[in-house]
Tab-separated table of C-alpha atoms and ligand atoms in Angstrom:
chain	number	residue	atom	x	y	z
A	27	MET	CA	0.076	-0.430	0.105
A	28	ASN	CA	1.040	3.189	-1.153
A	29	ARG	CA	0.690	5.704	2.129
A	30	ASN	CA	0.601	9.002	-0.694
A	31	LEU	CA	-2.408	7.549	-2.647
A	32	PRO	CA	-5.921	6.431	-1.328
A	33	ASP	CA	-7.659	3.112	-1.747
A	34	ALA	CA	-9.972	1.923	-3.368
A	35	TYR	CA	-12.136	2.190	-0.814
A	36	THR	CA	-11.582	5.668	0.297
A	37	VAL	CA	-12.427	6.684	-2.888
A	38	LYS	CA	-15.664	4.917	-3.387
A	39	ALA	CA	-16.580	6.253	0.284
A	40	ALA	CA	-15.762	9.760	0.039
A	41	ILE	CA	-18.184	9.162	-3.753
A	42	ALA	CA	-21.068	8.067	-2.232
A	43	LEU	CA	-21.375	11.250	-0.046
A	44	ALA	CA	-20.319	13.622	-3.537
A	45	VAL	CA	-23.938	11.828	-4.642
A	46	ARG	CA	-25.749	13.298	-2.375
A	47	ALA	CA	-25.103	16.275	-3.609
A	48	PRO	CA	-28.457	18.098	-5.504
A	49	SER	CA	-28.372	17.715	-8.690
A	50	VAL	CA	-31.094	19.197	-10.592
A	51	HIS	CA	-34.461	17.190	-10.864
A	52	ASN	CA	-33.045	14.529	-9.064
A	53	SER	CA	-30.900	13.746	-12.581
A	54	GLN	CA	-27.789	12.806	-10.853
A	55	PRO	CA	-26.071	13.454	-14.332
A	56	TRP	CA	-22.773	12.592	-13.050
A	57	ASP	CA	-19.794	9.714	-14.469
A	58	TRP	CA	-16.766	8.569	-12.044
A	59	ARG	CA	-14.143	6.562	-12.359
A	60	PHE	CA	-10.871	6.047	-9.987
A	61	THR	CA	-8.001	4.997	-12.294
A	62	GLY	CA	-5.961	3.701	-8.945
A	63	ARG	CA	-3.897	7.126	-9.057
A	64	THR	CA	-6.629	10.024	-10.175
A	65	VAL	CA	-10.409	10.482	-9.649
A	66	GLU	CA	-12.463	12.165	-13.035
A	67	LEU	CA	-15.243	13.141	-13.335
A	68	ARG	CA	-17.338	13.431	-16.442
A	69	ALA	CA	-21.251	14.631	-17.151
A	70	ASP	CA	-22.914	12.127	-18.385
A	71	PRO	CA	-24.729	13.444	-21.263
A	72	ARG	CA	-27.894	10.704	-21.288
A	73	ARG	CA	-29.472	12.516	-18.500
A	74	HIS	CA	-29.402	16.050	-19.821
A	75	LEU	CA	-32.512	17.378	-19.290
A	76	ARG	CA	-32.765	18.593	-23.137
A	77	ASN	CA	-36.380	21.034	-22.002
A	78	ALA	CA	-35.910	21.882	-18.822
A	79	ASP	CA	-32.197	23.161	-19.601
A	80	PRO	CA	-30.839	23.761	-23.401
A	81	ASP	CA	-28.498	24.984	-22.932
A	82	GLY	CA	-26.700	22.496	-20.635
A	83	ARG	CA	-26.424	25.002	-17.456
A	84	ASP	CA	-28.008	22.870	-14.883
A	85	LEU	CA	-26.210	20.219	-16.257
A	86	LEU	CA	-22.611	22.019	-15.371
A	87	VAL	CA	-24.109	23.234	-12.296
A	88	SER	CA	-25.378	19.835	-11.583
A	89	CYS	CA	-21.901	17.917	-11.805
A	90	GLY	CA	-19.357	21.537	-9.794
A	91	CYS	CA	-22.545	20.466	-6.780
A	92	ALA	CA	-21.290	17.076	-6.631
A	93	LEU	CA	-16.941	17.642	-7.150
A	94	HIS	CA	-17.384	20.195	-3.989
A	95	HIS	CA	-18.940	17.675	-2.369
A	96	PHE	CA	-16.197	14.966	-3.058
A	97	THR	CA	-13.458	17.495	-1.996
A	98	VAL	CA	-15.504	17.838	1.254
A	99	ALA	CA	-15.694	14.627	1.724
A	100	ALA	CA	-12.231	13.733	0.448
A	101	ALA	CA	-10.540	16.233	3.381
A	102	ALA	CA	-12.894	14.681	6.073
A	103	MET	CA	-11.709	11.388	5.092
A	104	GLY	CA	-7.679	13.206	4.958
A	105	TRP	CA	-7.230	13.702	1.480
A	106	ALA	CA	-6.796	17.292	0.110
A	107	ALA	CA	-8.340	17.150	-3.671
A	108	GLN	CA	-6.189	19.261	-5.558
A	109	VAL	CA	-8.778	19.677	-8.423
A	110	HIS	CA	-8.141	20.296	-12.360
A	111	ARG	CA	-11.163	21.746	-14.054
A	112	LEU	CA	-11.930	21.104	-17.336
A	113	PRO	CA	-8.419	19.777	-18.041
A	114	GLU	CA	-9.559	17.929	-22.373
A	115	PRO	CA	-12.468	17.942	-23.898
A	116	GLY	CA	-15.539	15.944	-22.193
A	117	LEU	CA	-13.364	15.971	-18.760
A	118	LEU	CA	-15.017	18.107	-16.140
A	119	ALA	CA	-12.692	17.585	-13.488
A	120	ARG	CA	-9.612	15.323	-13.044
A	121	ILE	CA	-8.788	15.324	-9.000
A	122	ASP	CA	-5.668	14.215	-7.006
A	123	LEU	CA	-6.107	13.169	-3.611
A	124	VAL	CA	-2.752	14.361	-1.600
A	125	PRO	CA	-2.372	13.422	2.258
A	126	HIS	CA	-4.071	16.033	4.267
A	127	ASP	CA	-4.647	16.430	7.830
A	128	THR	CA	-8.220	16.397	8.621
A	129	ARG	CA	-9.669	19.454	10.911
A	130	ASP	CA	-12.772	19.366	13.177
A	131	GLY	CA	-14.035	22.190	10.272
A	132	ASP	CA	-13.668	19.191	7.652
A	133	ILE	CA	-14.801	17.120	9.258
A	134	ALA	CA	-18.280	19.017	9.988
A	135	LEU	CA	-18.893	20.183	6.256
A	136	ALA	CA	-18.542	16.077	5.904
A	137	ALA	CA	-21.423	15.205	8.528
A	138	ALA	CA	-23.868	18.328	7.425
A	139	ILE	CA	-23.873	16.336	3.539
A	140	PRO	CA	-26.429	13.561	4.668
A	141	ARG	CA	-28.393	15.939	6.874
A	142	ARG	CA	-28.715	18.555	4.224
A	143	ARG	CA	-32.509	18.040	2.060
A	144	SER	CA	-34.031	21.046	-0.425
A	145	ASP	CA	-36.473	21.470	1.354
A	146	ARG	CA	-39.715	22.859	-0.718
A	147	ARG	CA	-42.290	24.283	2.263
A	148	ARG	CA	-42.671	27.823	3.710
A	149	PHE	CA	-39.561	28.713	6.154
A	150	ALA	CA	-40.218	29.940	8.966
A	151	GLU	CA	-41.067	34.063	9.384
A	152	ARG	CA	-37.796	34.473	10.683
A	153	PRO	CA	-34.098	36.652	9.699
A	154	LEU	CA	-31.166	35.011	8.826
A	155	LEU	CA	-29.088	36.685	11.133
A	156	VAL	CA	-25.703	39.128	10.179
A	157	ARG	CA	-23.597	36.084	11.018
A	158	ASP	CA	-25.359	33.853	8.773
A	159	GLU	CA	-25.185	35.759	5.956
A	160	VAL	CA	-21.461	36.845	6.038
A	161	PHE	CA	-20.574	32.457	6.527
A	162	LEU	CA	-22.572	31.954	3.437
A	163	ARG	CA	-21.135	34.864	0.856
A	164	LYS	CA	-17.884	34.619	1.987
A	165	SER	CA	-18.518	29.896	1.272
A	166	ALA	CA	-19.223	31.478	-2.281
A	167	ALA	CA	-16.547	33.763	-2.353
A	168	ASP	CA	-14.110	30.941	-1.697
A	169	GLN	CA	-15.471	29.162	-4.705
A	170	GLY	CA	-15.202	32.115	-6.926
A	171	ALA	CA	-18.680	32.819	-7.090
A	172	ALA	CA	-20.301	35.400	-5.480
A	173	LEU	CA	-24.245	35.704	-3.562
A	174	ARG	CA	-26.534	38.309	-3.397
A	175	ILE	CA	-29.096	38.276	-0.571
A	176	VAL	CA	-31.936	40.158	-2.153
A	177	THR	CA	-33.539	42.366	0.284
A	178	ASP	CA	-34.935	45.444	-1.405
A	179	ALA	CA	-38.101	46.041	-2.842
A	180	PRO	CA	-37.749	46.832	-6.512
A	181	HIS	CA	-35.699	43.417	-7.029
A	182	LEU	CA	-38.043	41.527	-5.503
A	183	THR	CA	-40.488	42.396	-7.367
A	184	ALA	CA	-37.930	41.624	-10.443
A	185	LEU	CA	-37.155	38.135	-8.864
A	186	THR	CA	-40.901	36.660	-8.132
A	187	ARG	CA	-41.718	38.166	-12.049
A	188	ALA	CA	-39.146	36.100	-13.070
A	189	ALA	CA	-40.290	33.094	-11.703
A	190	ALA	CA	-43.829	33.813	-12.390
A	191	GLU	CA	-43.022	34.288	-17.016
A	192	ALA	CA	-40.866	31.428	-16.257
A	193	GLY	CA	-43.887	29.179	-14.923
A	194	GLY	CA	-46.181	30.551	-17.199
A	195	LEU	CA	-43.563	29.854	-20.204
A	196	HIS	CA	-42.853	26.005	-19.268
A	197	ARG	CA	-46.958	25.587	-18.997
A	198	ALA	CA	-47.509	25.907	-22.024
A	199	ASP	CA	-44.574	24.131	-23.617
A	200	PRO	CA	-45.319	19.760	-24.249
A	201	ASP	CA	-42.609	18.781	-24.088
A	202	TYR	CA	-40.959	20.582	-20.866
A	203	ALA	CA	-44.205	18.801	-19.111
A	204	ILE	CA	-43.294	15.306	-20.911
A	205	GLU	CA	-40.104	15.955	-19.176
A	206	LEU	CA	-41.065	17.270	-15.976
A	207	ALA	CA	-43.533	13.922	-15.739
A	208	ALA	CA	-40.844	11.646	-16.152
A	209	TRP	CA	-38.727	13.384	-13.760
A	210	SER	CA	-41.100	13.462	-11.392
A	211	GLY	CA	-44.098	12.402	-8.661
A	212	ARG	CA	-41.823	9.725	-8.334
A	213	HIS	CA	-42.130	6.667	-5.251
A	214	TYR	CA	-39.591	4.539	-4.145
A	215	ALA	CA	-37.420	5.126	-7.859
A	216	PRO	CA	-33.085	5.633	-7.445
A	217	ASP	CA	-33.451	9.238	-9.110
A	218	GLY	CA	-36.416	12.003	-10.224
A	219	VAL	CA	-38.010	13.945	-7.937
A	220	PRO	CA	-40.083	11.790	-5.341
A	221	ALA	CA	-43.788	12.796	-4.875
A	222	GLN	CA	-43.351	12.857	-0.730
A	223	ASN	CA	-40.322	15.722	-1.531
A	224	ALA	CA	-42.461	18.135	-3.491
A	225	VAL	CA	-45.218	20.475	-2.319
A	226	LEU	CA	-48.014	21.017	-4.261
A	227	ALA	CA	-46.595	24.752	-6.035
A	228	HIS	CA	-49.357	25.719	-7.995
A	229	ALA	CA	-51.994	25.305	-5.450
A	230	ALA	CA	-51.036	27.375	-3.109
A	231	THR	CA	-51.082	32.093	-2.949
A	232	ARG	CA	-46.748	31.889	-2.642
A	233	GLU	CA	-44.846	34.827	-2.239
A	234	LEU	CA	-42.322	32.942	-4.850
A	235	ARG	CA	-43.588	30.232	-7.312
A	236	VAL	CA	-41.825	27.881	-7.408
A	237	ARG	CA	-41.041	24.790	-10.270
A	238	ASP	CA	-45.183	22.735	-9.919
A	239	PHE	CA	-43.449	19.065	-10.593
A	240	ALA	CA	-45.688	16.409	-11.676
A	241	ASP	CA	-46.963	14.619	-8.151
A	242	ALA	CA	-46.819	16.523	-4.857
A	243	GLY	CA	-47.159	14.211	-1.536
A	244	LEU	CA	-45.593	17.324	1.152
A	245	SER	CA	-48.283	19.583	2.456
A	246	ASP	CA	-46.730	22.452	2.506
A	247	THR	CA	-46.612	24.914	5.261
A	248	GLU	CA	-49.704	27.806	6.352
A	249	GLY	CA	-48.510	31.682	6.627
A	250	ARG	CA	-45.675	33.682	4.453
A	251	ASP	CA	-42.711	32.624	2.767
A	252	GLY	CA	-40.086	33.341	5.558
A	253	ALA	CA	-37.080	32.427	3.096
A	254	VAL	CA	-34.436	34.730	2.422
A	255	LEU	CA	-34.274	34.480	-1.513
A	256	THR	CA	-30.478	34.488	-2.674
A	257	VAL	CA	-28.926	34.392	-6.062
A	258	LEU	CA	-25.077	32.822	-6.754
A	259	SER	CA	-24.384	34.721	-9.681
A	260	THR	CA	-20.450	33.937	-12.219
A	261	THR	CA	-17.805	37.275	-13.810
A	262	GLY	CA	-19.020	35.093	-16.864
A	263	ASP	CA	-21.208	32.035	-18.127
A	264	SER	CA	-18.464	29.849	-19.534
A	265	ALA	CA	-18.926	26.023	-18.782
A	266	LEU	CA	-16.106	26.394	-16.470
A	267	ASP	CA	-17.701	29.628	-14.964
A	268	ARG	CA	-20.969	27.321	-14.534
A	269	LEU	CA	-19.064	24.264	-13.114
A	270	ARG	CA	-17.442	26.939	-10.383
A	271	ALA	CA	-20.880	27.963	-9.929
A	272	GLY	CA	-21.837	24.626	-8.473
A	273	GLU	CA	-19.407	23.708	-6.420
A	274	ALA	CA	-20.286	27.754	-4.588
A	275	ALA	CA	-23.929	26.793	-4.965
A	276	GLY	CA	-22.329	23.073	-2.633
A	277	ALA	CA	-20.613	25.555	-1.028
A	278	VAL	CA	-23.623	27.833	-0.126
A	279	LEU	CA	-26.136	24.137	0.626
A	280	LEU	CA	-23.249	22.990	3.123
A	281	THR	CA	-22.809	25.997	5.208
A	282	ALA	CA	-26.099	26.746	5.857
A	283	THR	CA	-26.587	23.326	6.498
A	284	ARG	CA	-24.193	23.711	9.319
A	285	LEU	CA	-25.425	26.770	10.317
A	286	ASN	CA	-29.019	24.725	10.984
A	287	LEU	CA	-30.917	26.900	7.941
A	288	ALA	CA	-33.502	25.667	5.873
A	289	SER	CA	-32.694	25.890	2.051
A	290	CYS	CA	-33.924	24.894	-1.717
A	291	VAL	CA	-32.028	25.550	-5.267
A	292	TYR	CA	-34.764	27.108	-7.486
A	293	THR	CA	-33.523	27.359	-10.923
A	294	GLU	CA	-36.351	27.103	-13.026
A	295	PRO	CA	-36.213	30.987	-14.638
A	296	LEU	CA	-33.293	30.885	-15.313
A	297	GLU	CA	-33.279	28.045	-17.390
A	298	LEU	CA	-35.237	30.291	-20.368
A	299	THR	CA	-33.157	33.486	-21.630
A	300	SER	CA	-35.944	36.030	-21.137
A	301	THR	CA	-35.924	35.497	-17.668
A	302	ARG	CA	-32.542	35.049	-16.511
A	303	GLY	CA	-31.898	38.014	-18.812
A	304	LEU	CA	-34.445	39.930	-16.322
A	305	ILE	CA	-33.225	38.934	-12.891
A	306	ARG	CA	-29.474	39.357	-14.595
A	307	ASP	CA	-30.381	43.516	-15.307
A	308	CYS	CA	-32.936	43.635	-12.850
A	309	VAL	CA	-32.070	41.272	-9.405
A	310	LEU	CA	-28.519	41.975	-10.263
A	311	ASP	CA	-28.284	45.694	-12.033
A	312	GLY	CA	-26.235	44.022	-14.854
A	313	HIS	CA	-23.297	42.470	-12.178
A	314	GLY	CA	-22.590	39.539	-12.672
A	315	GLU	CA	-24.501	36.455	-14.539
A	316	PRO	CA	-27.097	34.778	-11.991
A	317	GLN	CA	-26.481	31.207	-12.497
A	318	LEU	CA	-29.025	29.471	-9.905
A	319	VAL	CA	-31.815	31.211	-6.969
A	320	VAL	CA	-30.900	29.826	-3.633
A	321	ARG	CA	-33.669	29.482	-1.143
A	322	ILE	CA	-32.769	29.826	2.433
A	323	GLY	CA	-33.811	30.551	6.316
A	324	TYR	CA	-35.581	28.553	8.988
A	325	HIS	CA	-36.575	24.588	8.582
A	326	PRO	CA	-41.144	25.420	8.883
A	327	GLU	CA	-42.137	25.279	12.657
A	328	GLY	CA	-43.125	21.920	13.754
A	329	ALA	CA	-43.135	20.330	10.126
A	330	GLU	CA	-42.049	17.011	10.115
A	331	PRO	CA	-38.418	16.205	9.072
A	332	LEU	CA	-38.233	15.588	5.268
A	333	PRO	CA	-36.754	11.891	4.041
A	334	ALA	CA	-33.995	11.971	2.151
A	335	THR	CA	-34.348	12.167	-1.463
A	336	PRO	CA	-32.912	8.583	-3.179
A	337	ARG	CA	-29.825	7.841	-5.087
A	338	ARG	CA	-28.469	6.159	-7.947
A	339	PRO	CA	-26.072	2.929	-7.107
A	340	ILE	CA	-22.827	3.653	-6.102
A	341	GLY	CA	-22.283	1.184	-8.753
A	342	GLU	CA	-23.975	2.627	-11.234
A	343	VAL	CA	-22.218	5.444	-11.248
A	344	LEU	CA	-18.658	4.940	-10.213
A	345	ARG	CA	-16.201	3.428	-12.798
A	346	PRO	CA	-13.794	1.520	-11.445
A	347	VAL	CA	-10.785	1.594	-14.799
A	348	PRO	CA	-8.665	-1.080	-14.240
A	349	HIS	CA	-4.818	-0.188	-14.101
A	350	PRO	CA	-2.219	-2.259	-14.931
A	351	TYR	CA	-0.197	-1.761	-11.111
A	352	GLY	CA	-3.761	-2.058	-9.166
A	353	ALA	CA	-5.301	0.795	-7.418
A	354	GLY	CA	-3.095	2.600	-4.937
A	355	LEU	CA	-0.023	1.309	-6.350
A	356	PRO	CA	3.009	3.825	-8.172
A	357	ILE	CA	3.528	4.199	-11.882
A	358	PRO	CA	7.493	3.563	-11.730
A	359	ALA	CA	9.090	6.589	-12.767
A	360	GLN	CA	9.997	5.207	-16.238
A	361	LEU	CA	6.592	5.020	-16.981
A	362	ARG	CA	5.342	8.157	-15.982
A	363	GLY	CA	4.234	9.941	-19.413
A	364	HIS	CA	6.439	13.735	-19.682
B	415	FMN	C1	-28.564	22.815	-10.442
B	415	FMN	C2	-30.072	22.430	-10.264
B	415	FMN	C3	-31.154	22.909	-10.267
B	415	FMN	C4	-32.566	22.875	-8.994
B	415	FMN	N1	-33.950	23.430	-9.882
B	415	FMN	C5	-34.720	23.283	-9.346
B	415	FMN	C6	-35.694	23.624	-9.054
B	415	FMN	O1	-35.745	24.793	-9.989
B	415	FMN	N2	-36.865	23.633	-8.039
B	415	FMN	C7	-36.743	23.060	-6.587
B	415	FMN	O2	-37.754	22.476	-6.385
B	415	FMN	N3	-35.679	21.916	-7.272
B	415	FMN	C8	-34.379	22.569	-8.154
B	415	FMN	N4	-32.764	21.884	-7.574
B	415	FMN	C9	-32.589	21.040	-6.592
B	415	FMN	C10	-33.398	19.106	-7.029
B	415	FMN	O3	-34.358	19.069	-7.538
B	415	FMN	C11	-32.796	18.252	-5.460
B	415	FMN	O4	-31.570	18.526	-5.594
B	415	FMN	C12	-33.113	16.565	-6.246
B	415	FMN	O5	-33.988	16.010	-5.131
B	415	FMN	C13	-32.076	15.968	-4.615
B	415	FMN	O6	-33.638	15.971	-3.430
B	415	FMN	P1	-32.126	16.398	-1.745
B	415	FMN	O7	-31.666	18.082	-2.464
B	415	FMN	O8	-33.022	16.791	-1.230
B	415	FMN	O9	-31.161	15.315	-2.190
B	415	FMN	C14	-32.239	21.713	-8.232
B	415	FMN	C15	-30.987	21.529	-8.023
B	415	FMN	C16	-29.753	21.399	-8.651
B	415	FMN	C17	-27.626	21.564	-8.567
């Protein structure tokens, strides 16, 4: 065993935590490989939601979330991830793992992974603590993104207008509806959004219209939604920016979970050019490219804890790549490529 390389079990355990990351419609559009020396992350194009996500933003963002969670899980297991993003066509990340002294903060962040849920219910009406806002903004900034907490009325109005318009455009699109029906309202499936995690968005008068999934088995909470609306943005809109936005989203969501805050990603208005433009121009005032909306707040009072959303078995998402010298063994210097 080479102490400078993780063994296959460690990598598998880290990937099992990484795939608890959120993904659009719980599509889990990732493909992981372990070569014995490095971990590789690719998008799975068969899981690209062509109607909800025509330009593939959500696909890359979802993979970015999982990439972030992998680095967090690896750190908790004693390995620092050195991430090479988009190193060659078709490869989202190549990750080298080097020994790392695990700190308490690494473990606390990794422990948040299985606790996090997308909570689509109305949140309790309580403002975020200034201290928590600082932590959340910093978690995004550390990943090269910006988290705008939308507070003033004109910006909130523009955001809710974009949400309502996007919902209307999607409802009028039969291809979108067919795809959504295939990916939601599920019972006992390893992917897609289960009915037990979705609220009836159209039945409730909500401040922010949320995505209407095919079937909804979760009762929404009464009263006003106390969720704080945030927009995560990057300076550009390249594939790298979208991947980084996903990593930042992963960081913001785990930070929120650590702070015992509820959260849910909401990207419907960013999937359409017109409503995305509205958010860019009228919510961000033209500063940066909006990538996700994230609702953050306090868990609804007295509400039941949410069940975890299922994931595909690890054997389906992690493909072992046989290595001539076996997992964890060093390659002799003369055989290493230069
Ligand atoms: C890129 C992206 C887009 C998403 N868009 C929405 C959305 O518009 N509405 C929503 O309710 N959830 C959205 N989600 C949350 C997923 O549906 C959720 O992560 C998935 O169902 C798995 O559930 P979990 O987060 O509770 O593990 C999104 C997640 C990601 C990463």
